[in-house]
Each structure stands twice: as structure tokens, then as C-alpha cells.
Coordinates of C-alpha atoms in Angstrom, one line a residue:
M7 CA 105.5 106.7 87.1
K8 CA 107.3 106.0 90.0
F9 CA 109.5 102.8 90.6
E10 CA 106.9 102.3 93.7
D11 CA 103.9 101.6 90.9
Y12 CA 106.1 99.5 88.9
L13 CA 106.4 96.8 91.6
R14 CA 102.7 97.5 93.0
I15 CA 102.0 96.6 89.3
L16 CA 104.0 93.2 89.5
R17 CA 102.7 92.1 92.9
A18 CA 98.8 92.5 91.9
H19 CA 99.5 90.7 88.3
W20 CA 102.1 88.6 89.9
I21 CA 100.1 85.7 88.4
I22 CA 101.2 87.1 84.8
V23 CA 104.7 87.1 85.9
A24 CA 105.1 83.9 87.2
T25 CA 103.1 82.3 84.3
C26 CA 105.2 83.4 81.7
V27 CA 108.7 82.6 83.8
L28 CA 107.6 79.2 83.9
L29 CA 106.6 79.1 80.4
V30 CA 109.8 80.9 78.3
T31 CA 111.8 78.8 81.0
L32 CA 110.0 75.1 80.5
G33 CA 110.2 76.4 76.4
A34 CA 114.6 77.0 77.4
V35 CA 114.8 73.3 79.3
V36 CA 112.9 71.7 76.2
A37 CA 114.6 73.2 73.9
S38 CA 118.5 72.7 75.1
Y39 CA 117.3 68.6 75.0
L40 CA 115.7 69.0 71.8
V41 CA 118.3 71.0 70.2
T42 CA 121.1 68.7 68.3
P43 CA 124.8 69.5 70.2
R44 CA 127.5 71.3 68.2
Y45 CA 131.1 70.9 69.5
A46 CA 134.2 73.3 69.0
A47 CA 137.6 72.0 68.2
S48 CA 140.3 74.7 68.0
T49 CA 144.2 74.8 66.9
R50 CA 146.4 77.2 66.7
L51 CA 148.8 78.3 64.0
F52 CA 152.3 80.5 64.3
V53 CA 152.8 82.7 60.9
S54 CA 156.1 84.0 60.6
V55 CA 158.4 85.6 57.6
S56 CA 161.3 84.1 56.5
G57 CA 164.3 85.5 57.5
A58 CA 162.5 88.3 59.9
S59 CA 164.4 89.8 62.1
S60 CA 163.3 93.2 62.0
T61 CA 160.5 95.7 62.4
P62 CA 158.9 95.3 58.7
D63 CA 159.6 92.0 58.7
V64 CA 157.2 91.1 62.0
V65 CA 154.4 94.2 59.9
D66 CA 154.7 91.5 57.1
A67 CA 153.8 88.7 59.0
Q68 CA 151.0 90.6 61.0
Q69 CA 149.3 91.7 57.4
R70 CA 149.7 88.2 55.9
V71 CA 148.1 87.2 59.0
T72 CA 144.7 89.3 57.9
S73 CA 144.7 87.2 54.4
Y74 CA 145.0 83.9 56.2
T75 CA 141.9 84.0 58.2
Q76 CA 140.0 84.7 54.9
L77 CA 141.5 81.6 53.2
L78 CA 141.2 79.2 56.2
A79 CA 138.1 79.9 55.9
G80 CA 137.8 79.7 52.1
E81 CA 135.5 76.5 50.4
N82 CA 139.3 76.1 48.8
L83 CA 140.9 75.3 52.1
A84 CA 137.2 73.3 52.5
Q85 CA 137.9 70.9 49.4
R86 CA 140.8 70.1 50.2
T87 CA 140.4 69.0 54.1
I88 CA 137.0 67.4 52.5
D89 CA 139.1 65.0 50.0
A90 CA 142.2 63.9 52.5
L91 CA 139.3 63.0 54.7
N92 CA 136.9 61.5 52.4
L93 CA 134.0 63.4 54.1
N94 CA 130.1 63.3 52.6
M95 CA 129.5 67.2 52.6
S96 CA 130.2 69.7 50.4
A97 CA 132.8 72.6 50.4
K98 CA 130.3 75.1 51.2
D99 CA 129.0 73.3 54.3
L100 CA 132.3 72.7 55.7
A101 CA 133.7 75.9 55.0
A102 CA 130.9 77.6 56.9
E103 CA 131.8 75.5 60.5
V104 CA 134.9 77.0 60.1
R105 CA 136.1 80.3 61.9
A106 CA 139.8 81.7 61.9
T107 CA 140.3 84.8 64.2
S108 CA 143.8 86.5 65.4
T109 CA 144.1 89.1 67.6
F110 CA 145.4 92.5 66.3
E111 CA 149.2 92.7 65.6
S112 CA 149.1 89.2 66.1
V113 CA 151.1 86.2 64.2
L114 CA 148.9 83.6 66.0
I115 CA 145.6 82.3 64.5
D116 CA 143.5 80.5 66.3
V117 CA 141.5 78.0 63.6
T118 CA 138.0 76.8 65.1
V119 CA 135.7 73.9 64.1
E120 CA 132.0 73.2 65.1
D121 CA 130.1 69.8 64.5
A122 CA 127.8 67.5 66.0
S123 CA 130.6 65.4 66.8
P124 CA 133.1 66.1 68.6
G125 CA 135.8 63.5 67.6
K126 CA 134.8 64.4 63.9
A127 CA 135.3 68.5 65.0
A128 CA 138.7 67.9 66.6
T129 CA 139.5 66.2 63.4
V130 CA 138.6 68.4 60.7
A131 CA 140.7 70.8 62.7
N132 CA 144.0 68.5 62.9
E133 CA 143.4 68.2 58.8
L134 CA 141.5 71.7 57.8
S135 CA 145.7 73.5 59.9
N136 CA 147.8 71.0 57.7
Q137 CA 146.2 71.7 54.7
F138 CA 147.0 75.2 55.4
V139 CA 150.3 74.8 56.2
Q140 CA 150.3 73.2 52.8
L141 CA 148.4 75.9 51.0
V142 CA 150.9 78.3 52.5
S143 CA 153.6 76.8 51.3
E144 CA 152.3 76.4 47.8
L145 CA 150.9 80.2 48.0
E146 CA 154.4 81.4 49.7
T147 CA 157.0 79.6 47.4
P148 CA 158.2 81.0 44.7
A149 CA 158.3 79.6 40.7
N150 CA 161.8 79.0 40.5
G151 CA 161.8 77.2 43.7
G152 CA 163.5 79.6 45.5
Q153 CA 162.9 80.1 50.0
S154 CA 159.2 80.5 51.2
A155 CA 158.3 84.1 51.8
A156 CA 156.2 83.0 54.7
R157 CA 155.8 80.0 56.9
V158 CA 153.4 78.9 59.2
V159 CA 153.1 75.8 61.9
V160 CA 150.7 74.1 63.9
E161 CA 151.9 75.5 67.2
H162 CA 148.5 73.7 68.9
Q163 CA 146.8 70.9 68.5
A164 CA 142.9 70.2 68.5
S165 CA 141.4 67.9 71.0
V166 CA 138.5 66.4 71.3
P167 CA 136.3 68.5 73.6
D168 CA 134.2 67.6 76.4
A169 CA 131.3 69.2 76.7
P170 CA 129.0 71.3 73.5
V171 CA 129.2 75.0 72.8
Y172 CA 125.4 75.3 72.1
P173 CA 123.1 74.4 73.5
R174 CA 124.6 76.0 77.0
K175 CA 121.6 74.3 79.2
K176 CA 122.5 76.6 82.1
L177 CA 123.0 79.9 80.1
G178 CA 119.7 78.8 78.3
V179 CA 118.1 78.8 81.3
A180 CA 118.9 81.7 82.7
L181 CA 118.7 82.9 79.9
G182 CA 115.1 81.7 79.7
M183 CA 114.3 82.8 83.3
A184 CA 115.4 86.5 82.7
L185 CA 113.3 86.8 79.2
G186 CA 109.9 85.6 80.9
L187 CA 110.2 87.4 84.0
I188 CA 110.2 90.6 80.8
A189 CA 107.8 89.1 78.8
G190 CA 106.1 89.0 82.3
A191 CA 106.5 92.3 83.2
G192 CA 106.0 93.1 80.0
L193 CA 102.4 91.6 79.7
A194 CA 101.8 93.0 83.8
I195 CA 102.3 96.2 83.2
L196 CA 100.3 96.5 79.7
R197 CA 96.9 94.5 81.3
D198 CA 97.5 97.3 84.2
R199 CA 97.2 99.9 81.5
M200 CA 94.3 98.8 79.7
D201 CA 92.3 97.7 83.2
N202 CA 90.7 100.7 84.1
T203 CA 89.8 99.5 87.5
V204 CA 91.1 100.8 91.1
R205 CA 93.7 98.4 91.8
S206 CA 95.0 99.8 95.7
N207 CA 94.1 102.6 97.7
R208 CA 96.1 105.2 96.0
D209 CA 93.6 104.4 92.8
V210 CA 90.7 105.2 94.6
E211 CA 91.8 108.7 96.2
E212 CA 93.1 109.6 93.2
A213 CA 90.1 108.6 91.2
A214 CA 87.7 109.9 93.9
G215 CA 89.6 112.9 94.9
S216 CA 88.4 111.6 98.9
E217 CA 90.0 110.3 101.3
V218 CA 89.8 106.6 102.1
I219 CA 87.9 105.8 105.1
G220 CA 88.2 102.3 105.4
T221 CA 89.1 99.0 103.1
L222 CA 87.5 95.8 103.7
P223 CA 87.7 92.7 102.7
Y224 CA 85.3 90.8 100.6
D225 CA 84.4 87.4 101.1
D226 CA 85.3 84.7 98.5
D227 CA 83.3 82.4 99.3
R228 CA 80.0 84.0 100.4
P229 CA 79.4 86.9 97.7
G230 CA 78.0 89.7 98.0
R231 CA 79.6 89.8 102.3
T232 CA 82.6 91.2 103.4
A233 CA 84.4 88.6 105.9
S234 CA 83.5 91.0 108.7
D235 CA 79.8 90.6 108.5
Q236 CA 80.0 87.2 109.5
S237 CA 79.8 85.9 113.0
G238 CA 82.4 88.2 113.8
I239 CA 80.1 90.9 114.8
G240 CA 81.7 94.2 112.8
S241 CA 84.4 93.5 115.8
S242 CA 86.9 92.9 113.5
A243 CA 89.9 95.7 112.9
A244 CA 88.7 96.8 109.5
S245 CA 85.3 97.9 110.7
L246 CA 86.8 99.5 114.0
D247 CA 89.0 101.4 112.4
L248 CA 86.2 102.9 109.5
R249 CA 83.6 103.1 112.5
T250 CA 86.0 105.6 114.0
N251 CA 86.6 107.2 110.6
L252 CA 83.2 108.0 110.5
Q253 CA 82.4 108.7 113.7
F254 CA 85.2 111.4 113.8
R255 CA 84.6 112.9 110.2
D256 CA 83.3 116.0 111.0
T257 CA 83.9 116.3 115.6
A258 CA 82.0 119.4 114.9
H259 CA 78.7 118.3 112.8
P260 CA 79.5 113.8 113.1
P261 CA 77.5 112.1 110.3
R262 CA 74.4 110.2 111.9
A263 CA 72.5 109.6 108.8
F264 CA 74.3 108.6 105.6
V265 CA 73.5 107.0 102.7
V266 CA 75.9 103.6 101.4
T267 CA 76.4 103.6 97.6
S268 CA 78.9 102.5 94.7
T269 CA 79.0 103.3 91.0
S270 CA 77.4 100.1 89.8
R271 CA 76.2 96.7 91.2
D272 CA 78.4 93.8 92.8
E273 CA 80.7 96.3 94.5
G274 CA 79.8 95.6 98.0
K275 CA 77.8 98.9 99.5
T276 CA 74.9 96.2 100.7
A277 CA 77.6 94.7 102.6
I278 CA 79.9 97.5 104.0
A279 CA 76.0 99.1 105.1
V280 CA 75.4 96.2 107.7
D281 CA 79.3 96.3 108.7
I282 CA 79.0 99.8 109.2
A283 CA 76.3 98.8 111.0
L284 CA 77.6 95.8 113.6
A285 CA 80.6 97.8 114.0
L286 CA 78.4 100.8 115.6
A287 CA 76.0 98.2 117.0
D288 CA 78.9 96.8 119.0
A289 CA 80.0 100.7 120.3
G290 CA 76.4 100.0 121.9
M291 CA 75.2 102.2 119.2
T292 CA 71.5 101.9 117.6
V293 CA 70.6 101.8 114.4
A294 CA 68.5 102.3 111.8
L295 CA 69.3 100.1 108.4
I296 CA 67.1 101.3 105.8
D297 CA 66.7 99.4 102.4
G298 CA 66.4 101.9 99.8
D299 CA 67.2 99.8 97.0
A300 CA 63.8 98.6 95.7
R301 CA 64.6 98.3 92.2
S302 CA 66.8 94.8 94.3
P303 CA 66.7 94.8 98.1
H304 CA 68.7 92.7 99.4
L305 CA 68.2 93.4 103.2
T306 CA 66.2 91.4 104.3
T307 CA 67.8 88.2 102.6
Y308 CA 70.9 89.6 104.0
L309 CA 69.9 89.6 107.9
G310 CA 67.3 86.8 107.3
L311 CA 64.2 88.5 107.4
E312 CA 61.4 88.6 105.5
D313 CA 60.7 91.7 103.0
T314 CA 57.2 92.3 103.9
V315 CA 55.7 95.7 104.9
G316 CA 58.6 98.5 103.8
V317 CA 60.0 101.5 102.8
S318 CA 57.5 101.9 99.3
D319 CA 54.4 101.1 101.6
V320 CA 54.6 103.3 104.5
L321 CA 55.5 106.5 101.9
E322 CA 52.1 105.5 100.1
G323 CA 49.9 105.8 102.9
D324 CA 49.7 101.7 103.0
A325 CA 51.1 101.0 106.6
P326 CA 52.4 102.9 109.5
L327 CA 56.3 103.5 110.0
E328 CA 56.2 101.3 113.3
K329 CA 54.5 98.2 111.5
G330 CA 57.6 98.2 108.8
L331 CA 60.3 98.2 111.0
Q332 CA 61.9 95.1 112.2
Q333 CA 64.5 94.1 114.7
T334 CA 67.3 92.2 113.9
R335 CA 69.0 89.6 115.6
F336 CA 71.1 92.1 117.0
D337 CA 69.7 94.5 119.7
E338 CA 70.5 97.7 118.4
I339 CA 70.2 97.4 115.2
T340 CA 66.4 97.4 113.1
L341 CA 65.7 97.4 109.9
L342 CA 63.1 99.2 107.3
P343 CA 62.5 96.8 104.2
A344 CA 62.7 98.3 101.2
G345 CA 58.8 96.7 100.1
Q346 CA 56.9 96.5 96.8
L347 CA 59.0 98.3 93.4
P348 CA 57.1 101.1 93.8
P349 CA 56.2 102.7 89.4
K350 CA 58.5 105.9 90.2
P351 CA 60.9 105.1 93.2
S352 CA 62.6 107.8 92.7
A353 CA 59.5 110.3 92.9
L354 CA 59.0 108.5 96.0
L355 CA 62.0 109.0 97.8
G356 CA 62.4 112.7 97.2
S357 CA 58.8 112.8 98.4
E358 CA 58.4 114.7 102.1
A359 CA 56.9 111.9 103.2
F360 CA 60.3 110.4 103.3
Q361 CA 62.5 113.2 104.6
E362 CA 59.5 112.7 107.3
I363 CA 60.8 108.9 108.0
M364 CA 64.2 110.1 107.9
A365 CA 63.6 112.9 110.8
E366 CA 61.6 110.5 113.2
L367 CA 64.6 107.6 112.6
R368 CA 66.5 110.4 113.7
S369 CA 64.8 111.2 116.8
Q370 CA 64.6 107.1 117.5
F371 CA 67.8 105.7 117.1
D372 CA 72.0 107.3 117.3
Y373 CA 72.2 106.3 113.6
V374 CA 70.5 105.6 110.5
I375 CA 72.4 103.8 107.4
V376 CA 70.6 103.7 104.3
D377 CA 71.8 101.3 101.3
S378 CA 70.7 102.6 97.8
P379 CA 70.9 101.7 94.4
P380 CA 73.9 102.3 92.0
L381 CA 74.4 105.8 91.4
F382 CA 74.3 104.7 87.6
P383 CA 72.3 105.1 86.0
F384 CA 69.5 105.5 88.6
T385 CA 69.1 109.2 90.5
D386 CA 68.1 107.6 93.7
A387 CA 70.7 107.4 95.4
A388 CA 71.4 111.2 94.8
V389 CA 68.1 111.6 95.9
L390 CA 68.0 109.8 99.7
A391 CA 71.7 111.8 100.3
S392 CA 69.6 114.9 99.9
H393 CA 67.9 113.2 103.1
S394 CA 71.1 113.0 105.3
D395 CA 74.4 114.4 105.9
G396 CA 76.7 112.6 103.3
V397 CA 77.8 109.8 101.3
V398 CA 79.8 106.5 101.8
L399 CA 81.3 105.6 98.5
V400 CA 81.9 102.0 97.9
A401 CA 85.2 100.5 95.6
R402 CA 85.5 97.7 94.5
T403 CA 89.6 96.7 93.8
G404 CA 89.5 94.6 90.0
V405 CA 85.4 95.8 89.6
T406 CA 84.7 99.6 90.1
D407 CA 86.4 101.5 86.6
R408 CA 87.9 104.9 87.9
R409 CA 86.3 107.2 85.4
Q410 CA 83.0 105.8 86.9
L411 CA 84.2 106.3 90.4
A412 CA 85.4 110.2 89.4
D413 CA 82.5 110.9 87.8
A414 CA 80.0 110.1 90.7
V415 CA 82.1 112.2 92.8
A416 CA 81.6 115.2 90.4
K417 CA 78.4 114.1 90.8
L418 CA 77.6 114.3 94.1
R419 CA 79.5 117.4 94.6
S420 CA 77.3 119.2 91.5
L421 CA 74.6 118.4 93.9
N422 CA 75.8 119.4 97.0
L423 CA 76.4 116.6 98.2
A424 CA 78.7 115.4 100.8
V425 CA 80.8 112.9 99.8
L426 CA 82.0 111.1 103.8
G427 CA 84.9 108.9 101.7
V428 CA 85.1 106.1 100.2
V429 CA 85.3 102.5 101.5
T430 CA 87.6 99.9 99.5
V431 CA 87.0 96.6 99.3
V432 CA 89.1 93.7 98.7
R433 CA 89.6 90.3 98.5
A434 CA 89.3 88.5 101.8
R435 CA 91.6 85.9 100.6
R436 CA 94.6 88.5 99.8
R437 CA 95.0 89.3 103.2
R438 CA 98.9 89.9 102.9
L439 CA 97.4 93.0 100.3
L440 CA 94.7 93.7 102.9
R441 CA 97.6 94.4 105.1
R442 CA 99.7 97.2 102.7
F443 CA 96.8 98.5 102.1
R444 CA 96.4 99.0 105.4
S445 CA 100.5 100.5 105.9
E446 CA 99.9 102.2 102.6
R447 CA 97.3 104.8 104.5
I448 CA 99.5 104.9 107.3
E449 CA 102.4 105.9 105.6
E450 CA 100.2 108.4 103.5

């Protein structure tokens, strides 16, 4: 995957990322207030060897430092300190709060004591250091009472700390935000990998192997409709782009009759069919809209008309074509409703009678647009497409499955049916996404 793909995923799933950042950061803030603060107080000890004046003597002192750091964190010294301060704790617990460190080839030892009380931490650190000075004196003094082989002095006393070393609230919040971002990004990528629906024009073109000829916003407040098919009457920039791409799709043989379909329902195919008709009508073209979806007709409701006489009635010889045609509120658009649901829609639509209807409408109108059922699981769309100049596929982001879209194109091409292109339908409220889709098309 390219860097741009990761950015696309993060933009598409920004709610997941933002939620993770917020929750983990809040958790870090809450934890920082619930956790008991810990304070650290430090002293510094200086180690010397009696009569040290040569390099070997200095090396001897440095070697002793390593052993002394172990003694400082031991339970023996801890018990001596507890007894001296009359502390109510075990030697093991106190030893766990002591840390002794020294740098390489140094005769200095830093002793740090942590505690929930800043005053206690300083008191224990100072007493522990004093007890260690006495312990070294006892260990290094010969039994015959001679001079001590080594000497330790407290070079720096511990002071009462002003701020806790844990939790560090600012650092905790920063780490919380970073971990939340990492977790959110990981979940977003996982969600994207598990989600097989198309999310962008690039997804659509990769799955379909066909060019995206238009990107229209979907109206969330009016399900089934695109944002440009309302009172704007198909004059939106997106609709005009789609109209232009269709008109100049094949300059030698421009498509004048085409089927609009999708892989499944709820992808906005009917809205796109109307949108194309409105855009063509806006250019002064006459359009015949045919509701070829007898199984679930929507065009009459969509255009505010009654589904009385329609395609099935004309095909069965119950009414002439002229009786089925209804003038819409747009002068340039005429509708042929679906009519009554026939027993075998595919057989009826594949008949010679339907071919004659198409030929008649071609002679009367500049364009003929057929709103067909989805390609799956029915064969109606493929049958209708055989009477047209090609198919316009509709893919809706977050709904259309990549594999189904690829299978749909493969099915049409296996039947030698022309795929004029794909129209991507995006949510109308995601205006930024729509602008990004358009810019993506320009860059490509």
C-alpha cells in the first residue's frame, strides 16, 4: 500500500481514530489522578581508598563502587535504616524502594529512595546514606583495629522533592494521545481490510476495470435520491460532468439509449437515472425514461406520477405505447412506467416487442434511459442492456461490494455488452469527500 492509501483510510475512518485518541487520552488523565503519586529523593556518596595516591588505588576505589551499589539496595542496610527511623515496614519493602547507581569508572554513587511521601523519601535517603557510611566503616576496618581500607562520605544530602516522579501527567497525556492514535490507526486499517465495499473512485475503477464517469452526492435526508435531483433540476456541476462524459464517451457512435443498473439494491441507480435525464433535459434534449424494474418500480413515485399503464401492459398487447407514456413535470422528460408485474419479467423484456418499443422511442426522443433491476440476482438488466447502446453501472461508497462490482462488469463483458462507465455515489453530507473524489479524477 502507498502512503496515500493510508491517508485515505485514516480520512475514511477518522471517527474511529478520533474516538480511540479521546478514550485512551481520557484514560491516561483519569489514571494519573487515581494513581498514588511517588516522590524520589537522592543523595550522592563519594568512595575513596585510604592513602589513595596512585592509579591502582583509584582503580581499587572504582571496583569497590560496584560492590557498594549492591549493598545499598540490600535488605541488611534497609533493616538498619528501619531500626534507626523506627519505620513500620519490612526490610524487603524498603529495599525495593532504593536504587543505587554509578557511572562507569566513577567513585561516585547516587542513591535514590522513592516513597508516597516526599518528606519520608528525603528522610529515608539521608538516613540510609548515613547507615551505609557506618556499614562500610565496619566492613573495611581490620579486626586488629587498624585503619579502614576504604572510606565513604556523603557528598550531597537529599532534599524534599517538590514534584512527583510518577505519574508525570503531561507525559502521560502525550503518551495516551500517541497510543490512542496508534490504536485508532490500527483499527481503521483493520476495518478497511475487513470492509470489502468501495470507498473511493480508485476502489471503483480498480474493481470494475472501467472508468468513473461521474461522482454524485447521495442525499442522507431523502433516501434513494441524489442531492442534485431535487429542485436544482440536474444542473449541479456533478450532473453536468456526468452528462458531458456520457455524450462524449464515443464521439463516433455516441450512446443514445442506455441502461442504468447496479450490483444490488439501495445503491442509488434510480436516482442516477433521473439525474442523467434531468441533466440532458437541462441541455434541451428530449428524454424517454423507462422503468424496467417491474419487480420493484420506483420511477412513478420518484416523479410524482401514477403507475397505471406501463411496459408490461404494452408488451402483452393490453395497451398501445402512446397510452403508457406519461409527461412529467419537466417538458423534455417522458416516462414509461413499469406497469403490472408479469409472471416472467426477463422473458417479456427479451421479446421482440420490447425491441420494437426501444426502436420507437429512439425515433421520438434524443435519449432513452432504462432504469433496470440490479444485475444480481436477476437477469433482467443484462436482457435490457442487449437492446441498448451500453450500461451505466452505479456504485455507492460503503455499500457496493468490490467483488460483486468486478463480477458485474465481467458478466456484462462476457455477453458482449458495452460498459459505458461507472457512477460513484457518495454521501451528500461528506462534501469534502466529494471534492477529494473530483480532485482525484483531475490528478489521474
